[in-house]
């Protein structure tokens, strides 16, 4: 019989030392510092993952180098990189740089459900993103969606609806979406029959 060491609940983020918070009805602790390095890198890793924007050749070590080197501070910055940026990284030759650059550029053509997944909106994963984009077919439509309209979607509850609504009414998140749009990322839903034109 072993005595387990007493578990001491952490009070601060091990990465940025911000105070950790709890959310009502959840047992997890969260760091709410938007500048937290570990969070920033984790969000970029999720952005490039297969279920999000599906960007090949950009793994955790590349993301770490890009972040540490000041090339990126968030996923949007990936779209500002050029071949020369990648070639400044450790052990990266021209072919690898080309593959990474091309994969990032190709991801601009991903449909809306993938962008919605990649944005790391709380409680919204791949499946719920697909459900939402069956009803709302562009970023602009989502900006004007009410909580009630979101909650009416089969499979999307009140908490998910609140989370999406809050994201699309958060000043920083809206700035991020505008920046993505200016970089050529303003997708429509893949099931949208009305138009192929990106507005």
PDB file of C-alpha atoms in Angstrom:
ATOM      1  CA  UNK A   1       0.000   0.000   0.000  1.00  0.00           C
ATOM      2  CA  UNK A   2       1.492   3.268  -1.120  1.00  0.00           C
ATOM      3  CA  UNK A   3       0.529   6.684   0.152  1.00  0.00           C
ATOM      4  CA  UNK A   4      -0.156   8.882  -2.823  1.00  0.00           C
ATOM      5  CA  UNK A   5       1.411  12.313  -2.608  1.00  0.00           C
ATOM      6  CA  UNK A   6      -1.076  15.028  -1.833  1.00  0.00           C
ATOM      7  CA  UNK A   7      -2.274  16.744  -4.979  1.00  0.00           C
ATOM      8  CA  UNK A   8      -1.753  20.469  -4.853  1.00  0.00           C
ATOM      9  CA  UNK A   9      -3.894  22.434  -7.279  1.00  0.00           C
ATOM     10  CA  UNK A  10      -1.702  24.764  -9.343  1.00  0.00           C
ATOM     11  CA  UNK A  11      -2.551  28.443  -9.053  1.00  0.00           C
ATOM     12  CA  UNK A  12      -0.546  29.772 -11.976  1.00  0.00           C
ATOM     13  CA  UNK A  13       0.229  28.815 -15.567  1.00  0.00           C
ATOM     14  CA  UNK A  14       3.615  27.046 -15.789  1.00  0.00           C
ATOM     15  CA  UNK A  15       4.338  28.847 -19.072  1.00  0.00           C
ATOM     16  CA  UNK A  16       3.425  32.489 -18.470  1.00  0.00           C
ATOM     17  CA  UNK A  17       2.696  32.488 -14.690  1.00  0.00           C
ATOM     18  CA  UNK A  18      -0.739  34.049 -15.109  1.00  0.00           C
ATOM     19  CA  UNK A  19      -3.367  33.145 -12.519  1.00  0.00           C
ATOM     20  CA  UNK A  20      -5.374  30.060 -13.509  1.00  0.00           C
ATOM     21  CA  UNK A  21      -9.169  30.249 -13.452  1.00  0.00           C
ATOM     22  CA  UNK A  22     -12.007  27.745 -13.323  1.00  0.00           C
ATOM     23  CA  UNK A  23     -15.198  27.889 -15.363  1.00  0.00           C
ATOM     24  CA  UNK A  24     -18.622  27.198 -13.967  1.00  0.00           C
ATOM     25  CA  UNK A  25     -19.566  23.527 -14.230  1.00  0.00           C
ATOM     26  CA  UNK A  26     -16.044  22.447 -15.312  1.00  0.00           C
ATOM     27  CA  UNK A  27     -13.213  20.873 -13.337  1.00  0.00           C
ATOM     28  CA  UNK A  28     -10.417  22.069 -15.632  1.00  0.00           C
ATOM     29  CA  UNK A  29      -8.185  25.043 -14.898  1.00  0.00           C
ATOM     30  CA  UNK A  30      -7.555  27.594 -17.624  1.00  0.00           C
ATOM     31  CA  UNK A  31      -4.953  30.206 -18.389  1.00  0.00           C
ATOM     32  CA  UNK A  32      -6.794  33.185 -19.859  1.00  0.00           C
ATOM     33  CA  UNK A  33      -3.685  35.094 -20.920  1.00  0.00           C
ATOM     34  CA  UNK A  34      -3.960  35.472 -24.700  1.00  0.00           C
ATOM     35  CA  UNK A  35      -0.229  36.120 -24.878  1.00  0.00           C
ATOM     36  CA  UNK A  36       0.695  32.819 -23.171  1.00  0.00           C
ATOM     37  CA  UNK A  37       3.468  31.162 -25.273  1.00  0.00           C
ATOM     38  CA  UNK A  38       2.373  27.560 -24.649  1.00  0.00           C
ATOM     39  CA  UNK A  39      -1.227  28.386 -25.529  1.00  0.00           C
ATOM     40  CA  UNK A  40      -0.161  30.268 -28.627  1.00  0.00           C
ATOM     41  CA  UNK A  41       1.947  27.348 -29.866  1.00  0.00           C
ATOM     42  CA  UNK A  42      -0.757  24.794 -28.998  1.00  0.00           C
ATOM     43  CA  UNK A  43      -3.296  26.828 -31.003  1.00  0.00           C
ATOM     44  CA  UNK A  44      -0.949  26.945 -33.997  1.00  0.00           C
ATOM     45  CA  UNK A  45      -0.405  23.165 -33.714  1.00  0.00           C
ATOM     46  CA  UNK A  46      -4.166  22.660 -33.700  1.00  0.00           C
ATOM     47  CA  UNK A  47      -4.590  25.072 -36.635  1.00  0.00           C
ATOM     48  CA  UNK A  48      -2.241  23.017 -38.861  1.00  0.00           C
ATOM     49  CA  UNK A  49      -3.668  19.647 -37.719  1.00  0.00           C
ATOM     50  CA  UNK A  50      -5.475  17.204 -40.031  1.00  0.00           C
ATOM     51  CA  UNK A  51      -8.918  17.997 -38.641  1.00  0.00           C
ATOM     52  CA  UNK A  52      -8.429  21.755 -38.838  1.00  0.00           C
ATOM     53  CA  UNK A  53      -6.623  23.480 -41.765  1.00  0.00           C
ATOM     54  CA  UNK A  54      -4.640  20.318 -42.642  1.00  0.00           C
ATOM     55  CA  UNK A  55      -1.265  21.966 -43.286  1.00  0.00           C
ATOM     56  CA  UNK A  56       1.463  19.398 -43.971  1.00  0.00           C
ATOM     57  CA  UNK A  57       5.156  19.701 -43.056  1.00  0.00           C
ATOM     58  CA  UNK A  58       4.576  22.099 -40.110  1.00  0.00           C
ATOM     59  CA  UNK A  59       5.139  20.062 -36.956  1.00  0.00           C
ATOM     60  CA  UNK A  60       5.694  21.069 -33.298  1.00  0.00           C
ATOM     61  CA  UNK A  61       9.471  21.588 -33.680  1.00  0.00           C
ATOM     62  CA  UNK A  62       8.991  23.904 -36.684  1.00  0.00           C
ATOM     63  CA  UNK A  63       6.279  25.812 -34.801  1.00  0.00           C
ATOM     64  CA  UNK A  64       8.609  26.136 -31.794  1.00  0.00           C
ATOM     65  CA  UNK A  65      11.387  27.515 -34.012  1.00  0.00           C
ATOM     66  CA  UNK A  66       9.034  29.923 -35.786  1.00  0.00           C
ATOM     67  CA  UNK A  67       7.662  31.152 -32.454  1.00  0.00           C
ATOM     68  CA  UNK A  68      11.024  31.423 -30.692  1.00  0.00           C
ATOM     69  CA  UNK A  69      12.511  33.201 -33.713  1.00  0.00           C
ATOM     70  CA  UNK A  70       9.750  35.805 -33.670  1.00  0.00           C
ATOM     71  CA  UNK A  71       8.390  34.771 -37.090  1.00  0.00           C
ATOM     72  CA  UNK A  72       4.911  33.942 -35.747  1.00  0.00           C
ATOM     73  CA  UNK A  73       2.923  34.786 -32.651  1.00  0.00           C
ATOM     74  CA  UNK A  74      -0.349  33.213 -33.845  1.00  0.00           C
ATOM     75  CA  UNK A  75      -1.718  31.076 -36.686  1.00  0.00           C
ATOM     76  CA  UNK A  76      -2.522  34.126 -38.836  1.00  0.00           C
ATOM     77  CA  UNK A  77       1.197  34.905 -39.028  1.00  0.00           C
ATOM     78  CA  UNK A  78       1.793  31.621 -40.899  1.00  0.00           C
ATOM     79  CA  UNK A  79       0.215  33.260 -43.951  1.00  0.00           C
ATOM     80  CA  UNK A  80       2.722  36.117 -43.838  1.00  0.00           C
ATOM     81  CA  UNK A  81       5.773  33.834 -44.105  1.00  0.00           C
ATOM     82  CA  UNK A  82       7.839  33.469 -47.257  1.00  0.00           C
ATOM     83  CA  UNK A  83      10.357  30.865 -48.406  1.00  0.00           C
ATOM     84  CA  UNK A  84      13.301  32.855 -47.002  1.00  0.00           C
ATOM     85  CA  UNK A  85      11.727  32.824 -43.527  1.00  0.00           C
ATOM     86  CA  UNK A  86      11.631  29.022 -43.520  1.00  0.00           C
ATOM     87  CA  UNK A  87      15.189  28.755 -44.811  1.00  0.00           C
ATOM     88  CA  UNK A  88      16.414  30.643 -41.751  1.00  0.00           C
ATOM     89  CA  UNK A  89      15.253  27.736 -39.562  1.00  0.00           C
ATOM     90  CA  UNK A  90      17.601  24.994 -38.424  1.00  0.00           C
ATOM     91  CA  UNK A  91      18.311  22.268 -41.016  1.00  0.00           C
ATOM     92  CA  UNK A  92      15.745  23.579 -43.505  1.00  0.00           C
ATOM     93  CA  UNK A  93      16.733  23.336 -47.158  1.00  0.00           C
ATOM     94  CA  UNK A  94      14.974  24.883 -50.145  1.00  0.00           C
ATOM     95  CA  UNK A  95      12.733  21.891 -50.914  1.00  0.00           C
ATOM     96  CA  UNK A  96      11.446  21.709 -47.320  1.00  0.00           C
ATOM     97  CA  UNK A  97      10.903  25.472 -47.262  1.00  0.00           C
ATOM     98  CA  UNK A  98       8.951  25.235 -50.530  1.00  0.00           C
ATOM     99  CA  UNK A  99       6.809  22.359 -49.195  1.00  0.00           C
ATOM    100  CA  UNK A 100       5.942  24.268 -46.012  1.00  0.00           C
ATOM    101  CA  UNK A 101       5.212  27.522 -47.821  1.00  0.00           C
ATOM    102  CA  UNK A 102       3.055  25.782 -50.468  1.00  0.00           C
ATOM    103  CA  UNK A 103       1.108  23.780 -47.897  1.00  0.00           C
ATOM    104  CA  UNK A 104       0.250  26.969 -45.991  1.00  0.00           C
ATOM    105  CA  UNK A 105      -0.867  28.723 -49.196  1.00  0.00           C
ATOM    106  CA  UNK A 106      -2.995  25.726 -50.247  1.00  0.00           C
ATOM    107  CA  UNK A 107      -4.813  25.789 -46.898  1.00  0.00           C
ATOM    108  CA  UNK A 108      -6.398  29.111 -47.917  1.00  0.00           C
ATOM    109  CA  UNK A 109      -8.806  27.000 -50.012  1.00  0.00           C
ATOM    110  CA  UNK A 110     -10.146  24.986 -47.082  1.00  0.00           C
ATOM    111  CA  UNK A 111     -13.928  25.246 -46.518  1.00  0.00           C
ATOM    112  CA  UNK A 112     -15.570  27.169 -43.687  1.00  0.00           C
ATOM    113  CA  UNK A 113     -16.056  24.173 -41.364  1.00  0.00           C
ATOM    114  CA  UNK A 114     -12.277  23.654 -41.247  1.00  0.00           C
ATOM    115  CA  UNK A 115     -11.623  27.314 -40.433  1.00  0.00           C
ATOM    116  CA  UNK A 116     -14.295  27.195 -37.727  1.00  0.00           C
ATOM    117  CA  UNK A 117     -12.576  24.127 -36.249  1.00  0.00           C
ATOM    118  CA  UNK A 118      -9.123  25.733 -36.503  1.00  0.00           C
ATOM    119  CA  UNK A 119     -10.177  28.884 -34.623  1.00  0.00           C
ATOM    120  CA  UNK A 120     -10.128  26.954 -31.299  1.00  0.00           C
ATOM    121  CA  UNK A 121     -13.527  28.266 -30.203  1.00  0.00           C
ATOM    122  CA  UNK A 122     -14.292  26.810 -26.780  1.00  0.00           C
ATOM    123  CA  UNK A 123     -16.480  23.654 -26.964  1.00  0.00           C
ATOM    124  CA  UNK A 124     -16.418  23.652 -30.791  1.00  0.00           C
ATOM    125  CA  UNK A 125     -14.708  20.722 -32.473  1.00  0.00           C
ATOM    126  CA  UNK A 126     -14.776  19.191 -35.933  1.00  0.00           C
ATOM    127  CA  UNK A 127     -18.287  17.715 -35.708  1.00  0.00           C
ATOM    128  CA  UNK A 128     -19.972  20.780 -34.221  1.00  0.00           C
ATOM    129  CA  UNK A 129     -18.211  23.016 -36.783  1.00  0.00           C
ATOM    130  CA  UNK A 130     -19.721  20.903 -39.561  1.00  0.00           C
ATOM    131  CA  UNK A 131     -23.202  21.199 -38.037  1.00  0.00           C
ATOM    132  CA  UNK A 132     -22.895  24.986 -37.745  1.00  0.00           C
ATOM    133  CA  UNK A 133     -21.661  25.459 -41.316  1.00  0.00           C
ATOM    134  CA  UNK A 134     -24.632  23.521 -42.663  1.00  0.00           C
ATOM    135  CA  UNK A 135     -26.745  26.481 -41.545  1.00  0.00           C
ATOM    136  CA  UNK A 136     -24.298  29.401 -41.805  1.00  0.00           C
ATOM    137  CA  UNK A 137     -22.216  29.500 -44.972  1.00  0.00           C
ATOM    138  CA  UNK A 138     -19.771  32.377 -44.414  1.00  0.00           C
ATOM    139  CA  UNK A 139     -17.858  34.234 -41.704  1.00  0.00           C
ATOM    140  CA  UNK A 140     -20.126  37.259 -42.243  1.00  0.00           C
ATOM    141  CA  UNK A 141     -23.261  35.152 -41.667  1.00  0.00           C
ATOM    142  CA  UNK A 142     -21.755  33.852 -38.429  1.00  0.00           C
ATOM    143  CA  UNK A 143     -21.018  37.415 -37.266  1.00  0.00           C
ATOM    144  CA  UNK A 144     -24.732  38.211 -37.502  1.00  0.00           C
ATOM    145  CA  UNK A 145     -26.031  34.910 -36.086  1.00  0.00           C
ATOM    146  CA  UNK A 146     -27.992  35.222 -32.844  1.00  0.00           C
ATOM    147  CA  UNK A 147     -27.513  32.917 -29.868  1.00  0.00           C
ATOM    148  CA  UNK A 148     -31.027  31.586 -30.531  1.00  0.00           C
ATOM    149  CA  UNK A 149     -30.295  30.756 -34.184  1.00  0.00           C
ATOM    150  CA  UNK A 150     -27.121  28.936 -33.182  1.00  0.00           C
ATOM    151  CA  UNK A 151     -28.823  27.019 -30.368  1.00  0.00           C
ATOM    152  CA  UNK A 152     -31.596  25.890 -32.757  1.00  0.00           C
ATOM    153  CA  UNK A 153     -29.088  23.814 -34.760  1.00  0.00           C
ATOM    154  CA  UNK A 154     -29.573  20.133 -34.033  1.00  0.00           C
ATOM    155  CA  UNK A 155     -26.598  18.985 -31.940  1.00  0.00           C
ATOM    156  CA  UNK A 156     -25.596  22.488 -30.804  1.00  0.00           C
ATOM    157  CA  UNK A 157     -26.672  23.295 -27.249  1.00  0.00           C
ATOM    158  CA  UNK A 158     -26.950  26.595 -25.424  1.00  0.00           C
ATOM    159  CA  UNK A 159     -23.355  26.466 -24.150  1.00  0.00           C
ATOM    160  CA  UNK A 160     -21.906  25.901 -27.621  1.00  0.00           C
ATOM    161  CA  UNK A 161     -24.160  28.614 -29.037  1.00  0.00           C
ATOM    162  CA  UNK A 162     -22.971  31.048 -26.346  1.00  0.00           C
ATOM    163  CA  UNK A 163     -19.348  30.183 -27.069  1.00  0.00           C
ATOM    164  CA  UNK A 164     -19.687  30.783 -30.843  1.00  0.00           C
ATOM    165  CA  UNK A 165     -21.711  33.964 -30.330  1.00  0.00           C
ATOM    166  CA  UNK A 166     -19.137  35.353 -27.886  1.00  0.00           C
ATOM    167  CA  UNK A 167     -16.262  34.530 -30.254  1.00  0.00           C
ATOM    168  CA  UNK A 168     -17.899  36.368 -33.158  1.00  0.00           C
ATOM    169  CA  UNK A 169     -18.572  39.391 -30.926  1.00  0.00           C
ATOM    170  CA  UNK A 170     -15.104  39.595 -29.369  1.00  0.00           C
ATOM    171  CA  UNK A 171     -13.086  42.558 -30.635  1.00  0.00           C
ATOM    172  CA  UNK A 172      -9.776  40.651 -30.778  1.00  0.00           C
ATOM    173  CA  UNK A 173     -11.363  37.688 -32.558  1.00  0.00           C
ATOM    174  CA  UNK A 174     -13.008  39.978 -35.112  1.00  0.00           C
ATOM    175  CA  UNK A 175      -9.655  41.655 -35.773  1.00  0.00           C
ATOM    176  CA  UNK A 176      -8.112  38.228 -36.329  1.00  0.00           C
ATOM    177  CA  UNK A 177     -10.877  37.336 -38.823  1.00  0.00           C
ATOM    178  CA  UNK A 178     -10.369  40.633 -40.670  1.00  0.00           C
ATOM    179  CA  UNK A 179      -6.638  39.930 -40.857  1.00  0.00           C
ATOM    180  CA  UNK A 180      -7.302  36.443 -42.235  1.00  0.00           C
ATOM    181  CA  UNK A 181      -9.649  37.963 -44.824  1.00  0.00           C
ATOM    182  CA  UNK A 182      -6.987  40.449 -45.909  1.00  0.00           C
ATOM    183  CA  UNK A 183      -4.592  37.503 -46.386  1.00  0.00           C
ATOM    184  CA  UNK A 184      -7.077  35.679 -48.633  1.00  0.00           C
ATOM    185  CA  UNK A 185      -8.747  33.402 -46.080  1.00  0.00           C
ATOM    186  CA  UNK A 186     -12.499  34.031 -46.161  1.00  0.00           C
ATOM    187  CA  UNK A 187     -14.014  30.642 -46.960  1.00  0.00           C
ATOM    188  CA  UNK A 188     -17.578  29.610 -47.636  1.00  0.00           C
ATOM    189  CA  UNK A 189     -19.259  26.397 -46.523  1.00  0.00           C
ATOM    190  CA  UNK A 190     -18.489  23.446 -48.798  1.00  0.00           C
ATOM    191  CA  UNK A 191     -22.211  22.700 -49.117  1.00  0.00           C
ATOM    192  CA  UNK A 192     -23.043  26.240 -50.218  1.00  0.00           C
ATOM    193  CA  UNK A 193     -24.775  25.990 -53.611  1.00  0.00           C
ATOM    194  CA  UNK A 194     -25.519  29.719 -53.935  1.00  0.00           C
ATOM    195  CA  UNK A 195     -22.098  30.969 -54.957  1.00  0.00           C
ATOM    196  CA  UNK A 196     -18.497  29.986 -55.395  1.00  0.00           C
ATOM    197  CA  UNK A 197     -17.377  33.586 -55.102  1.00  0.00           C
ATOM    198  CA  UNK A 198     -15.532  34.516 -51.934  1.00  0.00           C
ATOM    199  CA  UNK A 199     -17.013  37.747 -50.618  1.00  0.00           C
TER     200      UNK A 199
END
